[in-house]
N, CA, C and O atoms as CSV, one atom per row, in Angstrom:
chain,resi,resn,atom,element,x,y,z
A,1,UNK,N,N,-15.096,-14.378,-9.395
A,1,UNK,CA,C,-15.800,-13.126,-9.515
A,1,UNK,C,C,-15.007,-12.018,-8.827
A,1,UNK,O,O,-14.627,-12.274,-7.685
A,2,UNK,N,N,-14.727,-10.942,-9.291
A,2,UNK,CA,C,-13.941,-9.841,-8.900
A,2,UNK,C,C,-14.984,-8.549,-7.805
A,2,UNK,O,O,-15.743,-7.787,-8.404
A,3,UNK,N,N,-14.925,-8.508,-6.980
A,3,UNK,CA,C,-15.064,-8.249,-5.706
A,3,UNK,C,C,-14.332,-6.353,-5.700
A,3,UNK,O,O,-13.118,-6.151,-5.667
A,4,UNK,N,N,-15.320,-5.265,-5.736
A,4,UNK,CA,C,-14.760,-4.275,-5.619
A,4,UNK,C,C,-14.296,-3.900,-3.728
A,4,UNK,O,O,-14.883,-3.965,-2.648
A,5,UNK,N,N,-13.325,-3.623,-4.074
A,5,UNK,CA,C,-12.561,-2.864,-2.274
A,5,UNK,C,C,-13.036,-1.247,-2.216
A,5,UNK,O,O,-12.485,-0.418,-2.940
A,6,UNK,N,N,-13.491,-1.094,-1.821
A,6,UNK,CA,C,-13.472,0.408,-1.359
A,6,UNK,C,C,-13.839,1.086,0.495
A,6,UNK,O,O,-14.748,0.614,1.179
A,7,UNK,N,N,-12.971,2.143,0.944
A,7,UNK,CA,C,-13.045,2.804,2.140
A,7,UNK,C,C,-12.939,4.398,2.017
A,7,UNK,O,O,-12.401,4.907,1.034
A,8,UNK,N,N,-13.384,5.029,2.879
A,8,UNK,CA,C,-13.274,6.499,3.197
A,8,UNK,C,C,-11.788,6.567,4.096
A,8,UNK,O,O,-11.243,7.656,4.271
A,9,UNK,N,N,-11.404,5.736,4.452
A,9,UNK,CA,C,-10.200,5.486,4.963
A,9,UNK,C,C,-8.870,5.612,4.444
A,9,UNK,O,O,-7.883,5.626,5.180
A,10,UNK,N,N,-8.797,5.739,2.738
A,10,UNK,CA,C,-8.129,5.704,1.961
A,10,UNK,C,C,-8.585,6.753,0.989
A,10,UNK,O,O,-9.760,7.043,0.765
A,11,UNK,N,N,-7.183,7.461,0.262
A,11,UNK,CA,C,-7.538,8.013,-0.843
A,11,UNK,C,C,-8.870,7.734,-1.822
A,11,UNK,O,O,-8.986,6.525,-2.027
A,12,UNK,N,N,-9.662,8.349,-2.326
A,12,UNK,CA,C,-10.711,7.855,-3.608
A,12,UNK,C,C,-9.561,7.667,-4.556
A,12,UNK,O,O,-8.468,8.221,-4.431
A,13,UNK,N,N,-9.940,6.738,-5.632
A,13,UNK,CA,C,-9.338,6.859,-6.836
A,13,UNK,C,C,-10.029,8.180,-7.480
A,13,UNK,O,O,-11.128,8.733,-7.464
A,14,UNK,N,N,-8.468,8.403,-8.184
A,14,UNK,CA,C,-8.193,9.460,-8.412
A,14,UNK,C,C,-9.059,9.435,-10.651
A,14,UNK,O,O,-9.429,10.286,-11.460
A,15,UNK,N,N,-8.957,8.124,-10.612
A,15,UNK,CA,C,-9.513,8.171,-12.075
A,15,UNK,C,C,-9.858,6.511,-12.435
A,15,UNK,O,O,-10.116,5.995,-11.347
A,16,UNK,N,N,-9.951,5.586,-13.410
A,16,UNK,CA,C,-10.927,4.912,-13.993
A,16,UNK,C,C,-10.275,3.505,-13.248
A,16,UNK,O,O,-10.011,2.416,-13.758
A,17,UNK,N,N,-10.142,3.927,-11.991
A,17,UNK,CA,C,-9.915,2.194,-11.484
A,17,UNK,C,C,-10.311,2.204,-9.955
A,17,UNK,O,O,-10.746,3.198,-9.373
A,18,UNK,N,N,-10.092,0.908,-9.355
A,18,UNK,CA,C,-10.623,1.195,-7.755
A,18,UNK,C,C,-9.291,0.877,-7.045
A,18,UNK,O,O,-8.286,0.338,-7.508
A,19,UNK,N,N,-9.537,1.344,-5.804
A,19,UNK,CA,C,-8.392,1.155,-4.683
A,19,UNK,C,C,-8.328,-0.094,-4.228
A,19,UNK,O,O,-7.684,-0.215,-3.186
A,20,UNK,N,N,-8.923,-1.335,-4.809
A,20,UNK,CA,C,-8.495,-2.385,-4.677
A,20,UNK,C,C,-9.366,-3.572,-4.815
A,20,UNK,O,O,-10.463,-3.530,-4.258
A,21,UNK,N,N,-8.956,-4.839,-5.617
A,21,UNK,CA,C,-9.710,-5.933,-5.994
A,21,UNK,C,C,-9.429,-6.978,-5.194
A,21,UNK,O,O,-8.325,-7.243,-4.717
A,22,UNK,N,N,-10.696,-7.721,-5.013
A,22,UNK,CA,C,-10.655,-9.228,-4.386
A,22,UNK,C,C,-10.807,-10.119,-5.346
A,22,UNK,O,O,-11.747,-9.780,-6.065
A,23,UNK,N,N,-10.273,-11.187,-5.717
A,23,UNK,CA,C,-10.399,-12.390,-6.562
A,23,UNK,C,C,-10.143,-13.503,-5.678
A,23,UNK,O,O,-9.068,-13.664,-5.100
A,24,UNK,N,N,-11.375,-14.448,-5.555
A,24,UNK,CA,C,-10.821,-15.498,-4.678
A,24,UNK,C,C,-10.449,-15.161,-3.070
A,24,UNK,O,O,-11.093,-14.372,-2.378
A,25,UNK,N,N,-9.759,-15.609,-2.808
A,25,UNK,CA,C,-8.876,-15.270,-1.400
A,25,UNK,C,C,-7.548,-14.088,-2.000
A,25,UNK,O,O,-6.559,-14.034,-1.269
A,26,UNK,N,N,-7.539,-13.343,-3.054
A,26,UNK,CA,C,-6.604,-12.726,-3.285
A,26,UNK,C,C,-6.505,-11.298,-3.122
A,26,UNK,O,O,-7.466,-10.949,-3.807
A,27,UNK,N,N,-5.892,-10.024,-2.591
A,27,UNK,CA,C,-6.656,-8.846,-2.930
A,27,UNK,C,C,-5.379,-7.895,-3.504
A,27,UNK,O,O,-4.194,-7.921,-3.172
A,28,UNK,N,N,-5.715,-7.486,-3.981
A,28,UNK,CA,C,-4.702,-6.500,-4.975
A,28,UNK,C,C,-4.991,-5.224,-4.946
A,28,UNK,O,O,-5.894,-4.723,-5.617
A,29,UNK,N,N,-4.391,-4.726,-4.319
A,29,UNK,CA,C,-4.496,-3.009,-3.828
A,29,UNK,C,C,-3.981,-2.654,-5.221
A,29,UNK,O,O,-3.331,-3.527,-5.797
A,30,UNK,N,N,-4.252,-1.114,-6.036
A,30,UNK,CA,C,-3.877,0.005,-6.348
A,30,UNK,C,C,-2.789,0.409,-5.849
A,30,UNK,O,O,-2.400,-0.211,-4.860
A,31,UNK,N,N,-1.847,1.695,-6.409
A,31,UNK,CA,C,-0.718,1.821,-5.785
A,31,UNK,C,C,-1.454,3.089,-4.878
A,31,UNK,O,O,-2.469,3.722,-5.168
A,32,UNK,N,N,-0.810,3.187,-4.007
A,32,UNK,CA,C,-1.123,4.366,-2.476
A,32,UNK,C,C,0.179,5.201,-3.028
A,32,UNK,O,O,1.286,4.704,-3.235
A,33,UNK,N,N,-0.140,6.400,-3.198
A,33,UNK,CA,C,0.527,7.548,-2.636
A,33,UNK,C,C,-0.078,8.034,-1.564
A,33,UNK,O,O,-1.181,7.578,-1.261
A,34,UNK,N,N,0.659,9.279,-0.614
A,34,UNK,CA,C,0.903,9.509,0.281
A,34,UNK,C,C,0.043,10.591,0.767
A,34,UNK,O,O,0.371,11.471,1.563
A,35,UNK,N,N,-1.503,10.371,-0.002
A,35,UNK,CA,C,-2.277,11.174,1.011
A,35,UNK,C,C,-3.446,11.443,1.882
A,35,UNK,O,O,-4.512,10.844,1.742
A,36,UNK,N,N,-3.326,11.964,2.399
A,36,UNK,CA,C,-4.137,11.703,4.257
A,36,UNK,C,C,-5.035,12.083,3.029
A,36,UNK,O,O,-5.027,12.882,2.092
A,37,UNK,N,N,-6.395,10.323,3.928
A,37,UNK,CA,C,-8.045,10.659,2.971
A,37,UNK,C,C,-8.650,11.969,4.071
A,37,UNK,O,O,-9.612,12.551,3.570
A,38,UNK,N,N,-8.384,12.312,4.964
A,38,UNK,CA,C,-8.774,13.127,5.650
A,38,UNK,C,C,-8.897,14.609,4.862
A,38,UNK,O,O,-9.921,15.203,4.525
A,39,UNK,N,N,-7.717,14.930,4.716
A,39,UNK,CA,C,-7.852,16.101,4.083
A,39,UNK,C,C,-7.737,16.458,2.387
A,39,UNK,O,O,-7.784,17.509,1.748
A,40,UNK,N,N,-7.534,14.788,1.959
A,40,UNK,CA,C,-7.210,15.126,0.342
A,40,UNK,C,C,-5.671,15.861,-0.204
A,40,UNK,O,O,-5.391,16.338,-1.303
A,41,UNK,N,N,-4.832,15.726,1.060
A,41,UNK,CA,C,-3.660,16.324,0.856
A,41,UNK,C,C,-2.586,15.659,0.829
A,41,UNK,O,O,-2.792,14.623,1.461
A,42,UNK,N,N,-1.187,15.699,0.306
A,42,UNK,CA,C,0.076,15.219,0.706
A,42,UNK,C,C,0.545,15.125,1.837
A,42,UNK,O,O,0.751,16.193,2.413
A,43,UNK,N,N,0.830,14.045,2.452
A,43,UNK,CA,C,1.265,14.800,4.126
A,43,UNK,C,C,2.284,15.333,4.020
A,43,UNK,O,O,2.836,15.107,2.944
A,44,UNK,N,N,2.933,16.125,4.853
A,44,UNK,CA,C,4.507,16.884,5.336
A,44,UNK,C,C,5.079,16.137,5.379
A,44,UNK,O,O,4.866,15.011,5.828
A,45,UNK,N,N,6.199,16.685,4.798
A,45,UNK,CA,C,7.983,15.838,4.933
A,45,UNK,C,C,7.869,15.380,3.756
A,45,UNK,O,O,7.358,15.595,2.657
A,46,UNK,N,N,8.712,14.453,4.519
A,46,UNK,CA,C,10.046,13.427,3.081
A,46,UNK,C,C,9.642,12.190,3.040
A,46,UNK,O,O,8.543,11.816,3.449
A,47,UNK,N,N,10.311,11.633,2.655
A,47,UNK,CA,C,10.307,10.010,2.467
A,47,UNK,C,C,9.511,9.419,3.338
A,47,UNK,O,O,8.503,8.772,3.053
A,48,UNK,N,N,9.953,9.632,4.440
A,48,UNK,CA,C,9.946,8.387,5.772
A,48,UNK,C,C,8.618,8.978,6.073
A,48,UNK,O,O,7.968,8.227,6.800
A,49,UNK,N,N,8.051,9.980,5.784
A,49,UNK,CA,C,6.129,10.301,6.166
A,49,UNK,C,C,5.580,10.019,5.251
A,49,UNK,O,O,4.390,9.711,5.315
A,50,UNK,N,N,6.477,10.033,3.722
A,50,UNK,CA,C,5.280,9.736,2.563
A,50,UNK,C,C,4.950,8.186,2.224
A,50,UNK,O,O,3.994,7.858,1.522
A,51,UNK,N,N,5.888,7.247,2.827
A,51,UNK,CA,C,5.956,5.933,2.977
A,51,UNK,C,C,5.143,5.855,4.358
A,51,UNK,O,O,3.967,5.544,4.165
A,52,UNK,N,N,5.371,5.996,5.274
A,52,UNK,CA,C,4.090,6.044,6.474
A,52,UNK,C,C,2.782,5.846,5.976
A,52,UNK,O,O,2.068,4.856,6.134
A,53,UNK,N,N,2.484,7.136,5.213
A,53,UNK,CA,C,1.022,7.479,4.973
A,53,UNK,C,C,0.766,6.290,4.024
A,53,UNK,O,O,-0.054,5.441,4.375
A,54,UNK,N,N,1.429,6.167,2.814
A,54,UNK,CA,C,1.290,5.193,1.878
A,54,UNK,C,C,0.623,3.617,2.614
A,54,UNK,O,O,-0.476,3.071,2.520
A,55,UNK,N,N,1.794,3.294,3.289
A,55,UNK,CA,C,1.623,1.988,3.960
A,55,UNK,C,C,0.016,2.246,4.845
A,55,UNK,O,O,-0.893,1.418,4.778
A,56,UNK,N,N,-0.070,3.429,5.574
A,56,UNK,CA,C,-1.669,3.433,6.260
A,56,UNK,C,C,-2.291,3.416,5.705
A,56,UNK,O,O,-3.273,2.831,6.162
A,57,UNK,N,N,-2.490,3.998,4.119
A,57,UNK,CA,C,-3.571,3.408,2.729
A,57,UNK,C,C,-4.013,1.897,2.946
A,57,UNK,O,O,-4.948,1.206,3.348
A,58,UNK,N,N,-2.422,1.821,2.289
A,58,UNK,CA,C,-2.419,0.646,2.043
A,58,UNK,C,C,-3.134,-0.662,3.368
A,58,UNK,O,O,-3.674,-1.734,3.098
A,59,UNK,N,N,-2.931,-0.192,4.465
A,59,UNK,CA,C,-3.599,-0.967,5.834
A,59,UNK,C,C,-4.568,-1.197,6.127
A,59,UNK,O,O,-5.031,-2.196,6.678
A,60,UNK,N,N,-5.422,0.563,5.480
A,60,UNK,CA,C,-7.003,0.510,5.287
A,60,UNK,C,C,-7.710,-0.201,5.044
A,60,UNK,O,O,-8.637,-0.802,5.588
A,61,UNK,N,N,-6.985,-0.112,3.625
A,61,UNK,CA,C,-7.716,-0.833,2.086
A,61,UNK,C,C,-7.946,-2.456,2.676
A,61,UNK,O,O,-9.080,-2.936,2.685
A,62,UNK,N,N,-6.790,-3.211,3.149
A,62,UNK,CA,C,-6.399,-4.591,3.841
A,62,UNK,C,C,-7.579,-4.838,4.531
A,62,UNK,O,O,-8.279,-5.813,4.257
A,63,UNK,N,N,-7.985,-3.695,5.781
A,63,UNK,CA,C,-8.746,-3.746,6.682
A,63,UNK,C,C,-10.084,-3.765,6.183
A,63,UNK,O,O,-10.974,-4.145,6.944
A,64,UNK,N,N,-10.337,-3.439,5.105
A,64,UNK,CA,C,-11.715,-3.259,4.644
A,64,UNK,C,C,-11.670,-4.614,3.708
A,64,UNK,O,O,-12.767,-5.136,3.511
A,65,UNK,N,N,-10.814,-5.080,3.263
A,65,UNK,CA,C,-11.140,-6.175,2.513
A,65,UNK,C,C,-11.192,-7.629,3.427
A,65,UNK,O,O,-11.659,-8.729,3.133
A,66,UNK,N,N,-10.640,-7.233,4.422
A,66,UNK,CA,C,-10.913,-8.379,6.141
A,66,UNK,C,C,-9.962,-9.383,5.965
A,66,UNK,O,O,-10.011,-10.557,6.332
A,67,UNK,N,N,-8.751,-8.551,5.126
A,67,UNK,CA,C,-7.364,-8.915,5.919
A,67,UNK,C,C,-6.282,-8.143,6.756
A,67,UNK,O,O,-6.617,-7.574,7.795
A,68,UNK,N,N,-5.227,-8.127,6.392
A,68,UNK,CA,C,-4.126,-7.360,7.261
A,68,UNK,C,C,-2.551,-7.457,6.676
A,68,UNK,O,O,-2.254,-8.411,5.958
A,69,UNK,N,N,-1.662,-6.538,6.976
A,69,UNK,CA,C,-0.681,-6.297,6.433
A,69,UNK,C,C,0.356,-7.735,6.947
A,69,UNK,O,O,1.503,-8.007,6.592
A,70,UNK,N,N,-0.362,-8.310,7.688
A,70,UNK,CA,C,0.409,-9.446,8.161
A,70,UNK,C,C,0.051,-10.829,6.805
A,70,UNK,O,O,0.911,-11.675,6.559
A,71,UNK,N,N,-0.746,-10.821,6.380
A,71,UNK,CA,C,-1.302,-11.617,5.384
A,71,UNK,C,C,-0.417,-11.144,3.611
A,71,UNK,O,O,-0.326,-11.889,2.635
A,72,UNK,N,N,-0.033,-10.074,3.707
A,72,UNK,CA,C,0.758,-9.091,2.439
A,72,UNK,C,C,1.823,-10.349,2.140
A,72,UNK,O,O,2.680,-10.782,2.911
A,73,UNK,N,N,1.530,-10.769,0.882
A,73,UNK,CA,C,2.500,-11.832,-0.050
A,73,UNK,C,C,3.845,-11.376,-0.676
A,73,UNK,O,O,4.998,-11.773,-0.513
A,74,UNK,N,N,3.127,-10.101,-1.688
A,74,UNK,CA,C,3.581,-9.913,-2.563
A,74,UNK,C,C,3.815,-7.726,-2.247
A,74,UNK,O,O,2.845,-7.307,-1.617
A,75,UNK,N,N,4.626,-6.838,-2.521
A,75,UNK,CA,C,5.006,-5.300,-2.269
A,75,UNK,C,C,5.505,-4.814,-3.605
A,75,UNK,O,O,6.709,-4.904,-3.849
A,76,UNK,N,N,5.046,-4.535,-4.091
A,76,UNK,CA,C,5.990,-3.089,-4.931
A,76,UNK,C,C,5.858,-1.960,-4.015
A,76,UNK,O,O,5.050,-1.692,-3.127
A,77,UNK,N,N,7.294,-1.147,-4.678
A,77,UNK,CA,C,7.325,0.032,-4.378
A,77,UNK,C,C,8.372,0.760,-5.293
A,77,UNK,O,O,9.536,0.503,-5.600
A,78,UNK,N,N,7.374,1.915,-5.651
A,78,UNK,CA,C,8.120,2.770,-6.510
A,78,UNK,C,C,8.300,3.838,-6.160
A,78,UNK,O,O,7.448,4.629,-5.756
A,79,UNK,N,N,9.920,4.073,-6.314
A,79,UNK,CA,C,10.480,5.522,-5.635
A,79,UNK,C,C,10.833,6.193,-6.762
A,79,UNK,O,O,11.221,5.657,-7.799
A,80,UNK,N,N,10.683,7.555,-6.543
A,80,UNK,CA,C,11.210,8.659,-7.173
A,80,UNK,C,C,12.944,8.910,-7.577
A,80,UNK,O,O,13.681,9.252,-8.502
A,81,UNK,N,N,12.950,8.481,-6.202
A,81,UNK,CA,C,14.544,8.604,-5.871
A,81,UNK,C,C,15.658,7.661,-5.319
A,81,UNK,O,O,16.192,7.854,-4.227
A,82,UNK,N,N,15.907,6.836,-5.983
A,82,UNK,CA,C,16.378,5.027,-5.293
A,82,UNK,C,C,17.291,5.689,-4.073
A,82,UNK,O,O,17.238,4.905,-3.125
A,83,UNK,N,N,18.057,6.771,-3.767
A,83,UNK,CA,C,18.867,7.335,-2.763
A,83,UNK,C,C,17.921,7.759,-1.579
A,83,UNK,O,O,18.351,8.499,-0.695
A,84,UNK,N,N,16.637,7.289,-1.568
A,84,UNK,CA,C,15.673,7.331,-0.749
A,84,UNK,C,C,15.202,6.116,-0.359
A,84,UNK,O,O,13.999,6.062,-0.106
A,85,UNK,N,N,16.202,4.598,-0.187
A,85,UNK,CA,C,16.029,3.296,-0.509
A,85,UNK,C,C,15.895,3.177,0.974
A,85,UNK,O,O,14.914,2.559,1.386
A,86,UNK,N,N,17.016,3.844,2.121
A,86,UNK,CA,C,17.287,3.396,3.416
A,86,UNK,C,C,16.320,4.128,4.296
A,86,UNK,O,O,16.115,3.669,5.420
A,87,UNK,N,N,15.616,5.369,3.853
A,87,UNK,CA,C,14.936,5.790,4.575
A,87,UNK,C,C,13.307,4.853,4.527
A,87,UNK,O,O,12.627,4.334,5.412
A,88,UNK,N,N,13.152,4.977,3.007
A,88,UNK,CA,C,12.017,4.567,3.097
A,88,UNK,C,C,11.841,2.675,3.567
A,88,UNK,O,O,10.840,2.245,4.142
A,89,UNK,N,N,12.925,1.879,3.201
A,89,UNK,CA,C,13.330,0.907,3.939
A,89,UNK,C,C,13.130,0.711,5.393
A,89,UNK,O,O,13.161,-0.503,5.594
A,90,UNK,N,N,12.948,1.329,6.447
A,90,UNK,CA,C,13.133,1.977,7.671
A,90,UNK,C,C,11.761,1.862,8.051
A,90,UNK,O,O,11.389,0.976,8.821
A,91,UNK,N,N,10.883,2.822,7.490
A,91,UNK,CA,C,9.737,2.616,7.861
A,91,UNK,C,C,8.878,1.369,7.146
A,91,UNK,O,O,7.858,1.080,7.771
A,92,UNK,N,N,9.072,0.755,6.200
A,92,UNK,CA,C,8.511,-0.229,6.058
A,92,UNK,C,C,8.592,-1.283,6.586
A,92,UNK,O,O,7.702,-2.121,6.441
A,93,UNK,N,N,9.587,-1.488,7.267
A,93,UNK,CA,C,10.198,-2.500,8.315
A,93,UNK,C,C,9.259,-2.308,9.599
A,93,UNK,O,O,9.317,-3.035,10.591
A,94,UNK,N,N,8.373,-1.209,9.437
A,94,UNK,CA,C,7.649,-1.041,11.239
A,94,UNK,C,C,6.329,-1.668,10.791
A,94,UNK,O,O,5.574,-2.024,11.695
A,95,UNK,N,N,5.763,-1.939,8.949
A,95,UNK,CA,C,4.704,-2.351,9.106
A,95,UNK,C,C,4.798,-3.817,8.502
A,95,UNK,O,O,3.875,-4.170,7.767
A,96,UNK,N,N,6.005,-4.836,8.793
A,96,UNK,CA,C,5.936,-5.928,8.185
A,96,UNK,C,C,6.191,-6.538,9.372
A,96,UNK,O,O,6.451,-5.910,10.398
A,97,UNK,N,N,6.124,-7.885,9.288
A,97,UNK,CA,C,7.303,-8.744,10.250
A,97,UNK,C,C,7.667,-10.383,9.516
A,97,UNK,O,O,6.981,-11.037,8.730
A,98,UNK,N,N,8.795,-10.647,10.033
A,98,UNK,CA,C,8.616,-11.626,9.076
A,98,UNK,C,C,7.874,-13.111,9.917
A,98,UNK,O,O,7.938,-13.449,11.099
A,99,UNK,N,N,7.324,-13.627,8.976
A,99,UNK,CA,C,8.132,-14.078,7.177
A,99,UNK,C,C,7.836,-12.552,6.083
A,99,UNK,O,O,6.792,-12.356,5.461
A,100,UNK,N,N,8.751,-11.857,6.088
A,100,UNK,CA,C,8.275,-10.662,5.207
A,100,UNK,C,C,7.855,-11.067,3.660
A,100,UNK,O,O,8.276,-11.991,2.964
A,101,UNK,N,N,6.908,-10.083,3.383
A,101,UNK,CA,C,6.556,-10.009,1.780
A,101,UNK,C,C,7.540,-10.108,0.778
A,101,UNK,O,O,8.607,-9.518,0.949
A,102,UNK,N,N,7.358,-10.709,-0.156
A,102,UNK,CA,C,8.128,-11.107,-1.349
A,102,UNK,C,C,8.458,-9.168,-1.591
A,102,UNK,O,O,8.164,-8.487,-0.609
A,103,UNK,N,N,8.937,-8.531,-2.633
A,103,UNK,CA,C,9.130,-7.640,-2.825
A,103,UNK,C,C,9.619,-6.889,-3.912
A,103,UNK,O,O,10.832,-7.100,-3.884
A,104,UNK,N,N,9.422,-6.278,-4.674
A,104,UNK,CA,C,10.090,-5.329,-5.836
A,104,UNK,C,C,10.300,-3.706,-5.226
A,104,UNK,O,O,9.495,-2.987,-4.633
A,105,UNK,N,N,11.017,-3.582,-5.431
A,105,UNK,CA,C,11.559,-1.860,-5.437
A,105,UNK,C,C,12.362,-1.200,-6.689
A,105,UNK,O,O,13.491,-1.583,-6.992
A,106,UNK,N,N,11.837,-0.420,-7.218
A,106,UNK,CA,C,12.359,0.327,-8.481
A,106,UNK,C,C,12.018,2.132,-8.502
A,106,UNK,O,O,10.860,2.396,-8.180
A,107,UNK,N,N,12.724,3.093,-8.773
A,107,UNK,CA,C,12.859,3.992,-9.332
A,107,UNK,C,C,12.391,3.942,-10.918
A,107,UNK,O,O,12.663,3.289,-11.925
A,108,UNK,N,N,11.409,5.171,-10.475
A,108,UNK,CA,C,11.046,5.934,-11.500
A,108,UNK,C,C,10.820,7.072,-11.870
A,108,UNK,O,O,11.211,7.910,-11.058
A,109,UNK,N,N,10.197,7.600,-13.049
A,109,UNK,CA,C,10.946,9.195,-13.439
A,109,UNK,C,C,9.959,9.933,-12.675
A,109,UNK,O,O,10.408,10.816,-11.944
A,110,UNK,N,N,8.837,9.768,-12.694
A,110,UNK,CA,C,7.686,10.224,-11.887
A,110,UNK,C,C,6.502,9.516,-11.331
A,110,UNK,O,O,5.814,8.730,-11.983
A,111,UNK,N,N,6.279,9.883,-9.928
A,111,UNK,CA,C,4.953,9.228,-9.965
A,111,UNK,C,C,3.791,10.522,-9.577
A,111,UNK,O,O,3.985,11.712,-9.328
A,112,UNK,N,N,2.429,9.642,-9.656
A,112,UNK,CA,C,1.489,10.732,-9.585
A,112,UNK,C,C,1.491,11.816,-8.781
A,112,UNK,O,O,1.820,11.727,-7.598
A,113,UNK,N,N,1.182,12.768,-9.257
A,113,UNK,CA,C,1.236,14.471,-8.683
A,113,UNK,C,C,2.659,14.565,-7.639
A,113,UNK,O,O,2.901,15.079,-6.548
A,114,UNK,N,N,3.289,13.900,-8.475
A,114,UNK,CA,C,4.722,14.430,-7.701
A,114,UNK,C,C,5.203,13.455,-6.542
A,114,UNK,O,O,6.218,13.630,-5.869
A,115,UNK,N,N,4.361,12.461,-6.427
A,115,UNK,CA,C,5.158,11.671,-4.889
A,115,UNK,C,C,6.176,10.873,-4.964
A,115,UNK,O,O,6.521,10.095,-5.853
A,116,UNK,N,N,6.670,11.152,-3.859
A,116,UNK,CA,C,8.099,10.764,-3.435
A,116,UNK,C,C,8.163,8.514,-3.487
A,116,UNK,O,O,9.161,7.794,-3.521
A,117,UNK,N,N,6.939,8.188,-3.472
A,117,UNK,CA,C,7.023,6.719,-2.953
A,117,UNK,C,C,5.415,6.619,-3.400
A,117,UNK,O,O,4.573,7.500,-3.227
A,118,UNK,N,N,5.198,5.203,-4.071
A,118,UNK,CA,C,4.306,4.565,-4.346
A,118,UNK,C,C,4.006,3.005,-3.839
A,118,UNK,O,O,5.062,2.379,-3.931
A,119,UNK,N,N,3.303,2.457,-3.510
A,119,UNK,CA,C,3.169,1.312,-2.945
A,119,UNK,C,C,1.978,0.349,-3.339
A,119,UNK,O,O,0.948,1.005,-3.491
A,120,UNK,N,N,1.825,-0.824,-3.523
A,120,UNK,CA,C,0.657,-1.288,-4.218
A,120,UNK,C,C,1.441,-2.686,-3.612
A,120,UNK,O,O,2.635,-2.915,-3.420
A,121,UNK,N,N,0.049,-3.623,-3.371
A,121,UNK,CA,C,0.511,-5.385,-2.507
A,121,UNK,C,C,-0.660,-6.015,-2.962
A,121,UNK,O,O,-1.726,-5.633,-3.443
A,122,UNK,N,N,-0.102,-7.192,-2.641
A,122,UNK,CA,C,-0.946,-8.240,-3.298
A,122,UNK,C,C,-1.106,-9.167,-1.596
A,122,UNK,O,O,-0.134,-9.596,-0.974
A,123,UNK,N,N,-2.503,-9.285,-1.162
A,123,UNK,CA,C,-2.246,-10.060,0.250
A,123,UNK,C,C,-3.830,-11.124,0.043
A,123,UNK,O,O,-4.915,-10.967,-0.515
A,124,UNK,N,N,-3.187,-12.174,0.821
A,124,UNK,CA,C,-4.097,-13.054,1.268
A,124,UNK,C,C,-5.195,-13.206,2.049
A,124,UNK,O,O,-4.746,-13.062,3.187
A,125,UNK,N,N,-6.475,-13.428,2.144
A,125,UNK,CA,C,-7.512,-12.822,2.967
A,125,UNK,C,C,-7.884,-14.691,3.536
A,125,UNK,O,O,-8.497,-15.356,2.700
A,126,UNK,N,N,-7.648,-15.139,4.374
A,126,UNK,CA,C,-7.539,-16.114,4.567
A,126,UNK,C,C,-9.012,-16.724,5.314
A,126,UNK,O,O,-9.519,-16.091,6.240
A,127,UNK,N,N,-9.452,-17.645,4.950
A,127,UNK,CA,C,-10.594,-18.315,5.613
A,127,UNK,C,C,-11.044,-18.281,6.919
A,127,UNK,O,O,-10.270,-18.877,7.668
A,128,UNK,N,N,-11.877,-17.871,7.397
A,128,UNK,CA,C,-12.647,-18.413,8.857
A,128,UNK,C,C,-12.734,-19.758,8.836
A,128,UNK,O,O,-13.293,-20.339,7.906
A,129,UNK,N,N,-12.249,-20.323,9.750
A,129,UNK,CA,C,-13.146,-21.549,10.577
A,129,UNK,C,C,-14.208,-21.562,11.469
A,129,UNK,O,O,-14.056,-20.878,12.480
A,130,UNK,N,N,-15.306,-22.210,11.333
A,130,UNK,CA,C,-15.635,-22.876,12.327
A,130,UNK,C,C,-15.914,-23.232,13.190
A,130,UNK,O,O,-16.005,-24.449,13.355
């Protein structure tokens, strides 16, 4: 049975899907662009803040589904600009550790309303004991 995710902590979806599904022990975030649910805005800067913010979506969403970025299997991430590989590389390294997430990274021509970095994971919500 598919299990809706939702927080005030995170962007609203923006149109006909949710910020993230549970199936099983599985949860599958939406992709996060880079903006503060606070104000409904883009944050400032470049890369290395719009990957920040992304990944704190993305942490939310985790947190509300009652796992954690430490549990994250599976990462895409889609950049605007692959010459934005080492920056945004950089900060994603502050929210993993290993055994790190499996991973895809690709460039593309655009992503929504212009952001620099997109992010969407697939993580494990693992059992209580006992």
């Amino acid at each position: 049975m598919k299990q809706v995710i939702s927080t005030p902590k995170a962007p609203a979806a923006i149109g006909p899907y949710s910020q993230a599904i549970r199936v099983g022990n599985l949860v599958y975030t939406s992709g996060q662009i880079p903006i503060d649910p606070a104000t409904g805005s883009f944050v400032e800067g470049g890369i290395k803040e719009q990957t920040r913010q992304s990944l704190t979506n993305v942490k939310a969403i985790l947190e509300e589904a009652g796992t954690c970025m430490a549990n994250v299997v599976k990462t895409t991430v889609f950049m605007a600009d692959m010459g934005d590989f080492a920056d945004m590389n950089s900060v994603y390294a502050e929210f993993f550790a290993e055994p790190f997430p499996a991973r895809s990274a690709v460039a593309v021509k655009t992503l929504p309303k212009g952001a620099l970095v997109e992010i969407e994971v697939i993580a494990e919500v693992l059992m209580r004991t006992k």
